[in-house]
Short mmCIF file of C-alpha atoms in Angstrom, two decimals:
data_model
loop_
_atom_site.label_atom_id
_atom_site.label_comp_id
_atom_site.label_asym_id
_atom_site.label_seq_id
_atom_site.Cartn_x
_atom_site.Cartn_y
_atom_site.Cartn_z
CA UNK A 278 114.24 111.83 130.16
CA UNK A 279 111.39 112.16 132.82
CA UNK A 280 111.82 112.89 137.06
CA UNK A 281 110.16 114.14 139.93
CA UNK A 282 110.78 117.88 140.67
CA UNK A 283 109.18 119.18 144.01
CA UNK A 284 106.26 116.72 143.29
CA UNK A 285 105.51 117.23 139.80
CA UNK A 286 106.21 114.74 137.18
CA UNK A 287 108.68 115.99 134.30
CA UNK A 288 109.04 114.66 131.43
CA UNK A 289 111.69 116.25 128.81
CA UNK A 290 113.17 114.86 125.20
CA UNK A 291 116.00 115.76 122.55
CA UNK A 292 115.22 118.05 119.56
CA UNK A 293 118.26 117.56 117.20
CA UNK A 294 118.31 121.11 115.60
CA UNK A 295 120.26 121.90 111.92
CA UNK A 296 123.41 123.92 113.65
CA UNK A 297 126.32 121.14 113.92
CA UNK A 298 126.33 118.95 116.67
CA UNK A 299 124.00 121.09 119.39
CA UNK A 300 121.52 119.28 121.11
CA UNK A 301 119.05 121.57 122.81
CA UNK A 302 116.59 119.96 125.71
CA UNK A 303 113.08 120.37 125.74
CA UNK A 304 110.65 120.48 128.99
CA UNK A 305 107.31 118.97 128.65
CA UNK A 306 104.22 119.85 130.77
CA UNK A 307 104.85 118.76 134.14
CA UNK A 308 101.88 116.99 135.80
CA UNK A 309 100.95 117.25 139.61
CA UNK A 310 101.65 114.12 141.70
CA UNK A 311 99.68 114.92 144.80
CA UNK A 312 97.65 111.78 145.93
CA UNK A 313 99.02 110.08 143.06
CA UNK A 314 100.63 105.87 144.06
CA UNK A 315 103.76 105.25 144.24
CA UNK A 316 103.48 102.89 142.05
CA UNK A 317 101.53 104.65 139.29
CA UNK A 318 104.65 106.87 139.36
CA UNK A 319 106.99 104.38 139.24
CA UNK A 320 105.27 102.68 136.47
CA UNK A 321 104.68 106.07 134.83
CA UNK A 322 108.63 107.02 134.26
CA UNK A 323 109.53 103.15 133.09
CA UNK A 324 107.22 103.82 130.41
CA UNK A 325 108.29 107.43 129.07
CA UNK A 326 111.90 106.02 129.54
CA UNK A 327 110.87 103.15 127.52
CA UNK A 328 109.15 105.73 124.89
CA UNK A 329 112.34 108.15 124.94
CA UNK A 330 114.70 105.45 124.50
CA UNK A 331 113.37 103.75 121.37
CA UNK A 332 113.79 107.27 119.76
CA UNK A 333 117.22 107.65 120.77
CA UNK A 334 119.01 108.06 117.31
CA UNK A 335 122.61 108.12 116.96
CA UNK A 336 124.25 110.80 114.30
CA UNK A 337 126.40 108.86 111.98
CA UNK A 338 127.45 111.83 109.97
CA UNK A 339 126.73 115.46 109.38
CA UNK A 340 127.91 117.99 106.26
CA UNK A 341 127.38 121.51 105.94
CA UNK A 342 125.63 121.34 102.36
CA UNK A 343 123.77 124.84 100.68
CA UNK A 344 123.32 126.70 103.93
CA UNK A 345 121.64 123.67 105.48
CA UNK A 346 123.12 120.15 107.12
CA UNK A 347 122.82 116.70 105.44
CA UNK A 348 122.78 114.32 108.58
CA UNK A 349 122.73 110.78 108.64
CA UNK A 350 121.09 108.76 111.89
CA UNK A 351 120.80 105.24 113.06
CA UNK A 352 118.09 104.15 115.47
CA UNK A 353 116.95 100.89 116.76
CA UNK A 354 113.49 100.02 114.61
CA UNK A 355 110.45 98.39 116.61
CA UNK A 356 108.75 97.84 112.96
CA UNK A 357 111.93 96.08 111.64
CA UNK A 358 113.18 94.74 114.85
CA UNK A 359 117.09 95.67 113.69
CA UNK A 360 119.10 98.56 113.49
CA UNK A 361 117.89 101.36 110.26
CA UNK A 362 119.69 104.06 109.07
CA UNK A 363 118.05 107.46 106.94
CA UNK A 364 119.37 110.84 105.64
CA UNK A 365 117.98 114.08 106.48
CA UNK A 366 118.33 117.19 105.09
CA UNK A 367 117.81 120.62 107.13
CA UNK A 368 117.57 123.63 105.42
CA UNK A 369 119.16 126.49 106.80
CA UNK A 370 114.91 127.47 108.40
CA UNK A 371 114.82 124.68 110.35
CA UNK A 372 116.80 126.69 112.67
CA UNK A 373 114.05 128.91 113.43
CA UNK A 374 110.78 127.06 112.89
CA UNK A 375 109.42 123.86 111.61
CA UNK A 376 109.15 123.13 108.09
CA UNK A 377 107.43 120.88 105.88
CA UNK A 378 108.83 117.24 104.86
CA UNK A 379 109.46 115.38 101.55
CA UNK A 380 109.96 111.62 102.19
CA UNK A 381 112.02 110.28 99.57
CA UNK A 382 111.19 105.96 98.56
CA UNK A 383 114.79 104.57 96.89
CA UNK A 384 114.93 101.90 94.38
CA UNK A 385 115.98 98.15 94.24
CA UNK A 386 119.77 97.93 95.85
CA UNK A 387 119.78 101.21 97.30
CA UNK A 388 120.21 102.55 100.83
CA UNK A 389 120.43 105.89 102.48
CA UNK A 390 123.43 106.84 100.70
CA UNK A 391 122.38 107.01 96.73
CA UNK A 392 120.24 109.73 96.79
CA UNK A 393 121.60 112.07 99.68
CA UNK A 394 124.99 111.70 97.30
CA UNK A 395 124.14 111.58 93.45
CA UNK A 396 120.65 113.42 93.54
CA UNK A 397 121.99 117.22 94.14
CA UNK A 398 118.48 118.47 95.55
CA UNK A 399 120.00 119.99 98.12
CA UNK A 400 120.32 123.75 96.87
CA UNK A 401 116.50 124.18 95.64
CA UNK A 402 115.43 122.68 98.90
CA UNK A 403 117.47 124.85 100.88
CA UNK A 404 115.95 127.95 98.98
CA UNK A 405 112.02 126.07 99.59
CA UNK A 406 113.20 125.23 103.38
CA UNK A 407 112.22 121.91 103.17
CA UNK A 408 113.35 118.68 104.75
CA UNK A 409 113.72 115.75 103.07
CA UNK A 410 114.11 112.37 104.45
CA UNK A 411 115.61 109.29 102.97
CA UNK A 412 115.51 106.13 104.89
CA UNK A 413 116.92 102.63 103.64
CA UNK A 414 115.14 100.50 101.49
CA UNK A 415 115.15 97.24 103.24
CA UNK A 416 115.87 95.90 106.74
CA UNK A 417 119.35 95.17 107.28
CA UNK A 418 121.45 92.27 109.09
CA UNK A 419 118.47 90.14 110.13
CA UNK A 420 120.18 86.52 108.82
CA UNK A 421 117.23 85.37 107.26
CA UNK A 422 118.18 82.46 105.20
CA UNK A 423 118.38 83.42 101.40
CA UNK A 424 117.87 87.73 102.13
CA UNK A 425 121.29 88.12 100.44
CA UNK A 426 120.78 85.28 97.27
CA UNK A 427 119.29 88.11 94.83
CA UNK A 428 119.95 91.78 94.06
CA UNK A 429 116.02 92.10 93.73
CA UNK A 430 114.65 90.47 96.30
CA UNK A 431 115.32 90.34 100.59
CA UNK A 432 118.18 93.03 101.25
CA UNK A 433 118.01 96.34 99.22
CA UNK A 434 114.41 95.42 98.22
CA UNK A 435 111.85 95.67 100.64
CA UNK A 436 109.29 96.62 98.05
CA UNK A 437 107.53 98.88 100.78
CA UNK A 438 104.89 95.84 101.54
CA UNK A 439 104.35 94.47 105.41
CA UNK A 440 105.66 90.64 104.44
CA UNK A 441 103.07 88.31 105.81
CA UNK A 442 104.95 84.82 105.05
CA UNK A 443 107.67 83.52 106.79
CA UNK A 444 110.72 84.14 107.30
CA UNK A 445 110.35 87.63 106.49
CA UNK A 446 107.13 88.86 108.37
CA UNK A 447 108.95 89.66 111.21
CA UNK A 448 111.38 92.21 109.83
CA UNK A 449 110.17 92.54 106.44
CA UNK A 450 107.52 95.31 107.27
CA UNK A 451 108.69 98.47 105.55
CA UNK A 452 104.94 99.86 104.80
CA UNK A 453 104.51 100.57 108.33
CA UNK A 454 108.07 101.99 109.07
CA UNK A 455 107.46 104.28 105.87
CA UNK A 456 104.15 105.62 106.76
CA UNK A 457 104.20 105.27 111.00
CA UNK A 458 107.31 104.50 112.71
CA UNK A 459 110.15 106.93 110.56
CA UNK A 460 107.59 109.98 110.77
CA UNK A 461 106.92 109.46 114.44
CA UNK A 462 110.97 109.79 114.76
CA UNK A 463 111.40 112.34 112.67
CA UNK A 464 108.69 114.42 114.17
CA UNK A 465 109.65 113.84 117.81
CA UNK A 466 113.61 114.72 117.03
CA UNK A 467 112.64 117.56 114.45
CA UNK A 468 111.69 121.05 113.79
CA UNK A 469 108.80 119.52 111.35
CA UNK A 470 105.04 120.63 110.57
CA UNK A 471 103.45 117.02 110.84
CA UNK A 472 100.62 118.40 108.92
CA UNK A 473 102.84 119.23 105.61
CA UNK A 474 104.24 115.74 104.52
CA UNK A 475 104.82 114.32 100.99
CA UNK A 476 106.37 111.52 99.29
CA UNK A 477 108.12 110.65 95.95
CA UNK A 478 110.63 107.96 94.88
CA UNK A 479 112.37 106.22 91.88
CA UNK A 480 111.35 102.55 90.27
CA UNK A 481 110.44 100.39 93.32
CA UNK A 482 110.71 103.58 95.79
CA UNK A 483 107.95 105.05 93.18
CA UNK A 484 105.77 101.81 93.75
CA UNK A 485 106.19 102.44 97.16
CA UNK A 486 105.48 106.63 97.04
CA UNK A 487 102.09 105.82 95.10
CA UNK A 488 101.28 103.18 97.22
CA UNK A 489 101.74 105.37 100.58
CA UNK A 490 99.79 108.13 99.28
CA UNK A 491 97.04 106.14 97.70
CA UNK A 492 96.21 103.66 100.57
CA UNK A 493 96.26 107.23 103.24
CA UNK A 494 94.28 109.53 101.67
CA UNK A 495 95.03 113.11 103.17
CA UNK A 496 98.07 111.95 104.66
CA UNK A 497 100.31 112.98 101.76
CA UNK A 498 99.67 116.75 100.06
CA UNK A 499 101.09 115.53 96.82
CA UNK A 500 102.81 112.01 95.62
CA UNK A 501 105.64 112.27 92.81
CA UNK A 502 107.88 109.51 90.88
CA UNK A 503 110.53 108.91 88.82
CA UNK A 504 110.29 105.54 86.44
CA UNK A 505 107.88 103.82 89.34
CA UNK A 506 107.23 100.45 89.05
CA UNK A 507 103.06 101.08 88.49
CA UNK A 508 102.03 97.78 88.14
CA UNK A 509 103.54 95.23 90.05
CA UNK A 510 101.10 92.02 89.92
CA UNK A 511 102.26 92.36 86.08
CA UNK A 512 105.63 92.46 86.15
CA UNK A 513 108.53 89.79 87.04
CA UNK A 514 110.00 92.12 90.07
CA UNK A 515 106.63 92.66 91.59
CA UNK A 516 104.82 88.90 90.92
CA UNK A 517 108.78 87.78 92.58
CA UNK A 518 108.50 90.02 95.42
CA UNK A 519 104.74 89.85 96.01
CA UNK A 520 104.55 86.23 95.91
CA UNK A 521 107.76 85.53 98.58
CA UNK A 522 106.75 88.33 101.02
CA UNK A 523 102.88 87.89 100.59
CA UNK A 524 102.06 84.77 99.76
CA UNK A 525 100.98 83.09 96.56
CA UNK A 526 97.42 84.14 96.40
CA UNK A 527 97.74 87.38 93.75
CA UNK A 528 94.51 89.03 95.12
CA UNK A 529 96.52 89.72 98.50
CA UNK A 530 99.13 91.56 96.50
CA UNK A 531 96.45 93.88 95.14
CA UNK A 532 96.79 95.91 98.60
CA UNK A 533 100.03 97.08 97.30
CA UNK A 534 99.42 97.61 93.30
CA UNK A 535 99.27 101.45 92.64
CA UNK A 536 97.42 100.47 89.29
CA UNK A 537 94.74 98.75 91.33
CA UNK A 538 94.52 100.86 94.43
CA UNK A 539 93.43 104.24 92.44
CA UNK A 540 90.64 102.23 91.11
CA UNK A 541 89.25 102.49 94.23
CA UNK A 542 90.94 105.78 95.46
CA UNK A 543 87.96 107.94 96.81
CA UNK A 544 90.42 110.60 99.36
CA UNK A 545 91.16 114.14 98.77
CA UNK A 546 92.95 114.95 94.85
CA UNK A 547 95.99 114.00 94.10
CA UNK A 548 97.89 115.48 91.62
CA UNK A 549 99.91 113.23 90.31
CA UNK A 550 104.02 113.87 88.70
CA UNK A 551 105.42 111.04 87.08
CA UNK A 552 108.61 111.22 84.89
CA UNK A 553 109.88 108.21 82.93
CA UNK A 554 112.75 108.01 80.57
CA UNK A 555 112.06 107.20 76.93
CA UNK A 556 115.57 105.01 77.13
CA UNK A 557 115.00 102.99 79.90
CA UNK A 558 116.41 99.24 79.78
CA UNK A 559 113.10 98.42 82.60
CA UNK A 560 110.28 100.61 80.43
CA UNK A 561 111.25 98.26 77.35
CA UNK A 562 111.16 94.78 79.60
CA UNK A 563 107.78 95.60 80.88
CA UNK A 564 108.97 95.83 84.59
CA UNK A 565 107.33 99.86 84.76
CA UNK A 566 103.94 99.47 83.07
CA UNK A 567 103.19 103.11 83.23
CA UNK A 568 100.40 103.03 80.46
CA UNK A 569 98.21 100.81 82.96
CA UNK A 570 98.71 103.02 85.89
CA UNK A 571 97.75 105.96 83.60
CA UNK A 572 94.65 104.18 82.15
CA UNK A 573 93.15 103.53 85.86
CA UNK A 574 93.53 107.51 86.85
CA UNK A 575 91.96 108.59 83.62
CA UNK A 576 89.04 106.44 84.34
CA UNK A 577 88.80 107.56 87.69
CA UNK A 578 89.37 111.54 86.47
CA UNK A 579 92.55 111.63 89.19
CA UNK A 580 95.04 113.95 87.53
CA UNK A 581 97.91 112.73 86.67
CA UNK A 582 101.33 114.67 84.64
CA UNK A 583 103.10 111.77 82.88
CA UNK A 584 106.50 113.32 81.23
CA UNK A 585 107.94 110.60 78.74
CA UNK A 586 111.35 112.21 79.00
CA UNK A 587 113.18 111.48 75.06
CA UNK A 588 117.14 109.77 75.68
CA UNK A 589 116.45 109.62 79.39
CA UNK A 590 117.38 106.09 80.95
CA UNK A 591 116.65 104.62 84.52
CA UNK A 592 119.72 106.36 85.98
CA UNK A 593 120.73 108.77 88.51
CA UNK A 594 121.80 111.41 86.03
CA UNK A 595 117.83 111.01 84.89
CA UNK A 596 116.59 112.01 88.53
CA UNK A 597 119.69 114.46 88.77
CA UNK A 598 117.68 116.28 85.54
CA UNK A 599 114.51 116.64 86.76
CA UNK A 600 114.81 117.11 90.44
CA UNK A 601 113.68 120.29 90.73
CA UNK A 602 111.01 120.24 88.93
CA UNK A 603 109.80 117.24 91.75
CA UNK A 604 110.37 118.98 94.64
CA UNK A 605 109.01 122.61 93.18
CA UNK A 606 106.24 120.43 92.55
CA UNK A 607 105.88 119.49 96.21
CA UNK A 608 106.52 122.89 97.52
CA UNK A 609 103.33 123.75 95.72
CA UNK A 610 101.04 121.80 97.73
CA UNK A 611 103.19 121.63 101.38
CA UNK A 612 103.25 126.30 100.74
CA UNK A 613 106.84 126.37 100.88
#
């Protein structure tokens, strides 16, 4: 909240800390109001008020989990224009300093719930002390006419793209929530190190993890997936997604093809972690197209650790296996 105190302008906010429900309140630098308008004032405090308010979250739930606290918010989007819900983990050293974040990118029908409940990553990154984040995969509630017709397109499968066609340009802008509105939250509510961010997902939250990483170079410290989709100008879900949210011309969707965007990828290195299961019903049917997304980074000498993982299938229970091994692979890079 902000207010006048013996003719200094004070501005203060919430930091939601790990330890239950406690809210603790933060001052800002107060700024000297001498000679300064009325009106400038005035106008002043409407607009941190305005600021403060659109990061009010509400807690919908919070677990004591491994030391830490799995929490689950809502909050008002300005990206999405509705109301978006994401987990967050806090390990038990986020009660005494700020620690890196790992963004985690769900797949087609998922929300904030699958992988805060079937991935069981909370232990090793309780030991690492790192947060992790999982927001929803799709805007939700907007009554756009035909959002709820198909299970891979509109609700549950935002495809991480900013639509550009109506009727789903107005909501349908998960890109920018991903990569600017959801870390702006999370690092204004937070005990995070903005500077020590990464990203990984599973199938179309993999798409979307590459995607982030390779159109901000230096944003991310390392980029990790599980079955991603790599290719998705190939593929039936990508051409079906690509073409309602961005139009029919296929060199627009190009923006948001991981295959395509490392073949101009000149940013810092990015080592690469990709696991995909040998068994998978998606690998078989061409949706996944790993080999293409491999043959681009070879050619551009960008490292890249594909695991072909034998009797593994697109499942949880795959990304319950190699879990660890993901977010040890982060810690690496964000020196947890």
């Amino acid at each position: 909240m902000a207010g006048t105190q013996g003719g200094l302008l004070c501005v203060q906010h919430n930091l939601l800390f790990a330890g239950g429900s406690h809210v603790s309140m933060i001052s800002l630098t107060c700024v000297s109001l001498i000679a300064v308008p009325a009106s400038i004032v005035s106008s002043a405090l409407r607009r941190f008020h305005t600021i403060f308010q659109n990061m009010a979250l509400k807690q919908i739930s919070s677990n004591k989990c491994c030391e830490g606290f799995q929490k689950v918010f809502e909050h008002d989007s300005t990206e999405l224009k509705c109301k978006m819900k994401f987990g967050i983990y806090l390990p038990p050293k986020a009660e005494s300093g700020k620690c890196p974040v790992l963004y985690w990118l769900s797949g087609l029908t998922c929300n904030e719930q699958n992988f805060i409940t079937k991935a069981a990553y909370h232990q090793v990154a309780s030991e690492l002390g790192i947060i992790v984040v999982a927001p929803d995969t799709s805007p939700r509630g907007c009554n756009i006419d035909g959002e709820e017709e198909s299970w891979d397109f509109g609700t549950g499968a935002g495809f991480y793209v900013n639509a550009t066609e109506d009727p789903w340009k107005t909501n349908y802008r998960m890109y920018s929530y991903i990569v600017e509105e959801l870390p702006q939250l999370v690092n204004g509510n937070f005990p995070t190190d903005p500077d020590r961010i990464s990203v990984f997902g599973h199938s179309m939250g993999g798409h979307g993890a590459l995607v982030c990483a390779l159109k901000n170079p230096g944003k991310y410290k390392s980029v990790s997936a599980f079955a991603p989709i790599c290719n998705p100008i190939q593929c039936p879900w990508g051409q079906k997604a690509f073409g309602g949210y961005l139009g029919s011309d296929p060199s627009k969707w190009e923006a948001y093809d991981a295959t395509h965007l490392v073949k101009t990828y000149s940013g810092s290195q990015l080592d690469i972690l990709i696991d995909q299961g040998k068994d998978d019903q998606f690998l078989a049917a061409g949706q996944l197209l790993p080999d293409n997304f491999i043959a681009a980074c070879t050619e551009r000498k960008i490292p890249v650790v594909f695991r072909l993982q034998e009797g593994y299938d697109h499942s949880y229970f795959f990304i319950t296996t190699f879990i660890n091994d993901h977010i040890k692979h982060h810690a690496k890079y964000l020196n947890a």
